[in-house]
mmCIF file of the C-alpha atoms, coordinates in Angstrom:
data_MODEL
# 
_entry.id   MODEL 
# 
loop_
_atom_site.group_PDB 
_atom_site.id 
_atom_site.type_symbol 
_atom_site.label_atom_id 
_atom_site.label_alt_id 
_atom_site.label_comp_id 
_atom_site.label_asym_id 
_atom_site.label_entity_id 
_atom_site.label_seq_id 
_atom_site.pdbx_PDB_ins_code 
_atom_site.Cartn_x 
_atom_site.Cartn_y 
_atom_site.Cartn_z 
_atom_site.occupancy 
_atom_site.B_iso_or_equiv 
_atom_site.pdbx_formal_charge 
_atom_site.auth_seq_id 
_atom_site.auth_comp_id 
_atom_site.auth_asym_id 
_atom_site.auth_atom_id 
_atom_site.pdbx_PDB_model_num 
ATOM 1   C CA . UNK A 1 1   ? 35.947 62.895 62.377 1.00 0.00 ? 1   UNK A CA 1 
ATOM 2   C CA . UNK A 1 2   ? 33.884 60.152 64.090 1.00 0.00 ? 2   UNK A CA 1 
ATOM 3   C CA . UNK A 1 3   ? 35.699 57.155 62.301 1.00 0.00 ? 3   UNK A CA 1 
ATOM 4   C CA . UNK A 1 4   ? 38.852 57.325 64.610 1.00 0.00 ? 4   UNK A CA 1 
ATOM 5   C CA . UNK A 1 5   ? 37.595 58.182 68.012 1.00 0.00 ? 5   UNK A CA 1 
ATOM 6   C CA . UNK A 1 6   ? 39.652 55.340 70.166 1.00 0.00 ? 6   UNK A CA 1 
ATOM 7   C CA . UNK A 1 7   ? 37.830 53.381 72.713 1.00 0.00 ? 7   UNK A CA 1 
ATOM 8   C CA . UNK A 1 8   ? 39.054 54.851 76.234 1.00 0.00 ? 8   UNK A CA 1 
ATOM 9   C CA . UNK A 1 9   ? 37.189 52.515 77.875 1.00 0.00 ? 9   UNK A CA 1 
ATOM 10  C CA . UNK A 1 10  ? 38.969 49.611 77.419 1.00 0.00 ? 10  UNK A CA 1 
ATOM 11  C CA . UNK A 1 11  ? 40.768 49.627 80.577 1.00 0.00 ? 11  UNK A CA 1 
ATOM 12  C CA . UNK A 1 12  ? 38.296 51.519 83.008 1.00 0.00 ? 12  UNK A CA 1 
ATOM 13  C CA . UNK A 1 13  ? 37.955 49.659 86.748 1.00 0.00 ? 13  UNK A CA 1 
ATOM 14  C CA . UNK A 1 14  ? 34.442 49.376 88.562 1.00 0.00 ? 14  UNK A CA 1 
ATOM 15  C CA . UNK A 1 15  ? 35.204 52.408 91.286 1.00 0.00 ? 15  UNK A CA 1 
ATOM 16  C CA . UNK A 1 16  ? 32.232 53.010 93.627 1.00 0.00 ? 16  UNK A CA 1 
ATOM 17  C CA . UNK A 1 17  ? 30.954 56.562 93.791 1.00 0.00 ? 17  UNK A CA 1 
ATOM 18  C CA . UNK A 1 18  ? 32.674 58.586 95.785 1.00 0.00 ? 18  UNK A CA 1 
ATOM 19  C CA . UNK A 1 19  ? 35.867 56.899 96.076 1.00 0.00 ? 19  UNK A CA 1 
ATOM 20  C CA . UNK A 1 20  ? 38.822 57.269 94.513 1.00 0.00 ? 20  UNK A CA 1 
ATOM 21  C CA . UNK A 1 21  ? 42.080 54.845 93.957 1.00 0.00 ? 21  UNK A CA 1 
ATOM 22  C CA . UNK A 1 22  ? 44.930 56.106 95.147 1.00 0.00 ? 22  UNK A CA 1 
ATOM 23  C CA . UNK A 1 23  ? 48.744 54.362 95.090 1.00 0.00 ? 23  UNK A CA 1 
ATOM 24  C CA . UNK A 1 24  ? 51.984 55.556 95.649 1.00 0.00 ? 24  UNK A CA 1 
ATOM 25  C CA . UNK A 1 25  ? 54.665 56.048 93.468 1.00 0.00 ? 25  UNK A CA 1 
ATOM 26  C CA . UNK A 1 26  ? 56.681 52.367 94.304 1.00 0.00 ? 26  UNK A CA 1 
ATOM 27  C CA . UNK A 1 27  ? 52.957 50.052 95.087 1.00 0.00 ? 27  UNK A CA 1 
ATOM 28  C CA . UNK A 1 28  ? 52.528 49.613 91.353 1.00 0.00 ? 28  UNK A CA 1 
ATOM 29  C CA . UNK A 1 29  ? 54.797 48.013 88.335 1.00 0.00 ? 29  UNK A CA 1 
ATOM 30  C CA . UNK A 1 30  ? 56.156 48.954 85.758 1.00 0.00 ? 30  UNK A CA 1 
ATOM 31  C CA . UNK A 1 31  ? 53.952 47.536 83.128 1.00 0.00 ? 31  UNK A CA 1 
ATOM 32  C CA . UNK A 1 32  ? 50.664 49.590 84.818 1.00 0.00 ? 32  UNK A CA 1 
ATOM 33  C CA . UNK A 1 33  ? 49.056 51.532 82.618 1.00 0.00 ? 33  UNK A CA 1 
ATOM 34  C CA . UNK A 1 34  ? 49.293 55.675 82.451 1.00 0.00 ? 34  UNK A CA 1 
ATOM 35  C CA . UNK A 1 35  ? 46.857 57.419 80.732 1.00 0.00 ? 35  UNK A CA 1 
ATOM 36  C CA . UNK A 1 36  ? 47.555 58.527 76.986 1.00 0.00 ? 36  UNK A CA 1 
ATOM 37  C CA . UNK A 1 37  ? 45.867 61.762 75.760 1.00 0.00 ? 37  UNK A CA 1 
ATOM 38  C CA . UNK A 1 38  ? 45.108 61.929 72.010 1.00 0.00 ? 38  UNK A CA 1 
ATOM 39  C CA . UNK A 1 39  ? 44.035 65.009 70.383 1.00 0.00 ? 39  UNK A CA 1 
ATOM 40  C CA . UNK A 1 40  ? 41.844 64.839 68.003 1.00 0.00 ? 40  UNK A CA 1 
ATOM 41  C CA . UNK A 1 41  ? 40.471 68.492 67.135 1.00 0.00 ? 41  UNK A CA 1 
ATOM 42  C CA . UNK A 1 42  ? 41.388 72.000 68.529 1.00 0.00 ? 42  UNK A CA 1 
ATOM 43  C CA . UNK A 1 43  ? 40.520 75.595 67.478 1.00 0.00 ? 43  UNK A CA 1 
ATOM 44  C CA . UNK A 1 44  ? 41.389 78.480 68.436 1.00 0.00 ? 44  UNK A CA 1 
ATOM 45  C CA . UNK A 1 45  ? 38.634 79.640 70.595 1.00 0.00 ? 45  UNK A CA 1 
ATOM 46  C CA . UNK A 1 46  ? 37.454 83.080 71.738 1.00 0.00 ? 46  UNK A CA 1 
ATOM 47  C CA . UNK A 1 47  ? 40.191 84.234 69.582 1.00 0.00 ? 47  UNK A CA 1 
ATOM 48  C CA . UNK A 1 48  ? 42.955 83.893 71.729 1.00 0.00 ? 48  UNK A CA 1 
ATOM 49  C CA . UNK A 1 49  ? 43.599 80.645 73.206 1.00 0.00 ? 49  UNK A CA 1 
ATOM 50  C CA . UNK A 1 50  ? 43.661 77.204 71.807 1.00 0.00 ? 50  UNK A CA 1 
ATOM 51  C CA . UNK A 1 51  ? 41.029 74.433 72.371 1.00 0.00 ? 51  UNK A CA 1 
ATOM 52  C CA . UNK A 1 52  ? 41.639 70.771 72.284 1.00 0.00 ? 52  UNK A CA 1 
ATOM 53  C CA . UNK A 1 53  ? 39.513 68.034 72.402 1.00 0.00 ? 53  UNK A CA 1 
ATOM 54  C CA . UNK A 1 54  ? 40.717 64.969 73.190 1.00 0.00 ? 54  UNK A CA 1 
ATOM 55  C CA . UNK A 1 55  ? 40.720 61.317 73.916 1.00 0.00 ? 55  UNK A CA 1 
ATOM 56  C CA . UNK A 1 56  ? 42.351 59.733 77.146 1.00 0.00 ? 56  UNK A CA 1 
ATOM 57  C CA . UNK A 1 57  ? 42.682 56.071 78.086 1.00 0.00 ? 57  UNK A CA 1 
ATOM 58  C CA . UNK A 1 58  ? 42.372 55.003 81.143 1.00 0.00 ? 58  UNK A CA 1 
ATOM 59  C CA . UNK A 1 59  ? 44.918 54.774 83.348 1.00 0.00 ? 59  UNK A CA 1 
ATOM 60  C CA . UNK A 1 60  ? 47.349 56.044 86.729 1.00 0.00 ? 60  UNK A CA 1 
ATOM 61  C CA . UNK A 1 61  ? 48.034 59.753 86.480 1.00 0.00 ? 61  UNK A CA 1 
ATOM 62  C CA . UNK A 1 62  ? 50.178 62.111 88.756 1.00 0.00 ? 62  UNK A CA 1 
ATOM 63  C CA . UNK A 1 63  ? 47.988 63.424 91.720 1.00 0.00 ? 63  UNK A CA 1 
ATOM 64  C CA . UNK A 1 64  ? 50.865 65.434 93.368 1.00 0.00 ? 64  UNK A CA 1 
ATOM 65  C CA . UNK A 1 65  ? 52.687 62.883 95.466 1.00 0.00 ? 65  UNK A CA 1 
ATOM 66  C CA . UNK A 1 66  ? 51.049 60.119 94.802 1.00 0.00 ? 66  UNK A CA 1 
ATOM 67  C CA . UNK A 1 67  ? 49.193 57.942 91.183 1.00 0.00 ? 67  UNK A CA 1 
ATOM 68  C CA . UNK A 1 68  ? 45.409 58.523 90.712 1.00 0.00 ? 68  UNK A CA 1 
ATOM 69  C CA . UNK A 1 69  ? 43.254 55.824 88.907 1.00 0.00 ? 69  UNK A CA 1 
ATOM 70  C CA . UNK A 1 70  ? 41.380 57.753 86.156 1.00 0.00 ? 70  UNK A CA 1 
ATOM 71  C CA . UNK A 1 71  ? 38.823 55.877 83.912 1.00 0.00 ? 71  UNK A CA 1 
ATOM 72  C CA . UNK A 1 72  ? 39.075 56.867 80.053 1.00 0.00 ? 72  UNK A CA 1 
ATOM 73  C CA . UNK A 1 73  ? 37.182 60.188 79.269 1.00 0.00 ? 73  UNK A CA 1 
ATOM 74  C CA . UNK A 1 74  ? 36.842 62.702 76.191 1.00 0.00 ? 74  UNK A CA 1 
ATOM 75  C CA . UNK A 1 75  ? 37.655 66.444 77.412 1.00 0.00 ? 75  UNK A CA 1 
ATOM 76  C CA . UNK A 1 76  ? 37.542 69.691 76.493 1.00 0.00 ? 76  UNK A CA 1 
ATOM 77  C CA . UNK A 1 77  ? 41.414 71.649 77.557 1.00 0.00 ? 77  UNK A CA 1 
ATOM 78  C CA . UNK A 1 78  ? 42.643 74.859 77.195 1.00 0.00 ? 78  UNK A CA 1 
ATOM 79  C CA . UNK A 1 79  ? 45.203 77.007 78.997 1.00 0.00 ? 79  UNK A CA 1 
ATOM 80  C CA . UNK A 1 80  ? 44.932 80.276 80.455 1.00 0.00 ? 80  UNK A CA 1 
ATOM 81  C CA . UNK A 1 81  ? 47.228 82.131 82.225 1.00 0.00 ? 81  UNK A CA 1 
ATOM 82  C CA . UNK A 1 82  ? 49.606 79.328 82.495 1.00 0.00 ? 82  UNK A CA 1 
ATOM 83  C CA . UNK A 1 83  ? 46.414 77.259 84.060 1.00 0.00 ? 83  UNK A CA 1 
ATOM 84  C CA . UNK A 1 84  ? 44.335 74.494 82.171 1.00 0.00 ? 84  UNK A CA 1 
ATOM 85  C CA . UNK A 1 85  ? 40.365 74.563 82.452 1.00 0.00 ? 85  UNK A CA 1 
ATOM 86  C CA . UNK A 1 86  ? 38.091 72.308 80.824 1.00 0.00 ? 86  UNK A CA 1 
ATOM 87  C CA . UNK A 1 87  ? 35.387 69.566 81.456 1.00 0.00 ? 87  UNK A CA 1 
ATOM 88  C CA . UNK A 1 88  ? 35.851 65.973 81.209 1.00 0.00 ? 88  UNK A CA 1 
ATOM 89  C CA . UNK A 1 89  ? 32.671 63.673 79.757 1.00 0.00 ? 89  UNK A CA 1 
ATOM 90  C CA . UNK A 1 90  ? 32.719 59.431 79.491 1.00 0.00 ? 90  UNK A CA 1 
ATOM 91  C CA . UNK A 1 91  ? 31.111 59.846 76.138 1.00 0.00 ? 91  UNK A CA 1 
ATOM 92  C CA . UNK A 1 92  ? 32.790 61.346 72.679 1.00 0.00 ? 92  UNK A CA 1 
ATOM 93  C CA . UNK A 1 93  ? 29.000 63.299 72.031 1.00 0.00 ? 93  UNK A CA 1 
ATOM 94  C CA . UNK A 1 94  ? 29.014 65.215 74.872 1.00 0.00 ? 94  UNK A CA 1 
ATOM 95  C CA . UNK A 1 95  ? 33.008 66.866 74.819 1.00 0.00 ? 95  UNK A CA 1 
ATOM 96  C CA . UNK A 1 96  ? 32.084 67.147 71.226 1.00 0.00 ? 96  UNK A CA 1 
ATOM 97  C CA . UNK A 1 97  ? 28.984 69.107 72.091 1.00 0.00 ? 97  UNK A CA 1 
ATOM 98  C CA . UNK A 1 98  ? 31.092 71.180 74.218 1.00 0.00 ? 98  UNK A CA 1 
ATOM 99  C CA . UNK A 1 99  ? 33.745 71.744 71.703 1.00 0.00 ? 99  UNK A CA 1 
ATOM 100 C CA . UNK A 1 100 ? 31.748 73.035 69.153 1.00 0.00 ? 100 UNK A CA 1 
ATOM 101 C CA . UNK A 1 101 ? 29.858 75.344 71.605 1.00 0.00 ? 101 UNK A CA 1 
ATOM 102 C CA . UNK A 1 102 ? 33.280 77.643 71.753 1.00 0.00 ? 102 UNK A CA 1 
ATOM 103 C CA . UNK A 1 103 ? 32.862 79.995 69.303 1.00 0.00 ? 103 UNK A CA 1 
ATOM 104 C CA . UNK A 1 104 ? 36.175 80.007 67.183 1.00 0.00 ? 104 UNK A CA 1 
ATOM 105 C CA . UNK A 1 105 ? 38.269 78.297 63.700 1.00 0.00 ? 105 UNK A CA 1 
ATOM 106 C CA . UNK A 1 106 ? 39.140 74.958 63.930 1.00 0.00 ? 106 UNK A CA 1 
ATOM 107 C CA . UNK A 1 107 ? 42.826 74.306 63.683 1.00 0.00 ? 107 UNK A CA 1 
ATOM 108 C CA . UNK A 1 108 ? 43.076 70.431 62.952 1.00 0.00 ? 108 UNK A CA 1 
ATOM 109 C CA . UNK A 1 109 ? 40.689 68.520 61.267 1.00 0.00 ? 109 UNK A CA 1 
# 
């Protein structure tokens, strides 16, 4: 499983602690990056719901009204009750970690 983790680094900006970057919906181009989510395992966990773990590059995401800069992470997602809940970790080892903590059969190798 470790032989195609993609690098979501690549595009990551130096943001101090504690801030954020924030633009609106017309300050950026076209050509900006969005972030790209790539799943690379789930299960279905506790019995009932499914469990992703995935890869994201970095890049601007929806933040109601406005675009968020988010680095690349690895996270662990699932949905329920029509609401998402997970963790989101700059290295593959630790969502991994986390993954395989939640006790259920894998889905996709």
């Amino acid at each position: 499983m470790t032989e195609n983790i993609p690098d979501v680094h690549v595009l990551d900006r130096a943001i101090p602690p504690g801030k954020v970057l924030l633009a609106e919906y017309g300050d950026i181009s076209a050509d900006e990056p969005r972030p790209v989510e790539t799943v690379l395992d789930t299960k279905l966990g506790w019995g009932r719901t499914t469990v992703k773990l995935v890869a994201v590059t970095a890049g601007w995401a929806i933040a109601g009204s406005m675009l968020r800069w988010d680095n690349g992470c690895f996270a662990v997602r699932y949905e329920i009750d029509g609401a998402i809940h997970g963790s989101r970790y700059a290295a593959f080892d630790q969502a991994l970690e986390h993954f395989n903590r939640i006790p259920g059969e894998r889905t996709r190798l």
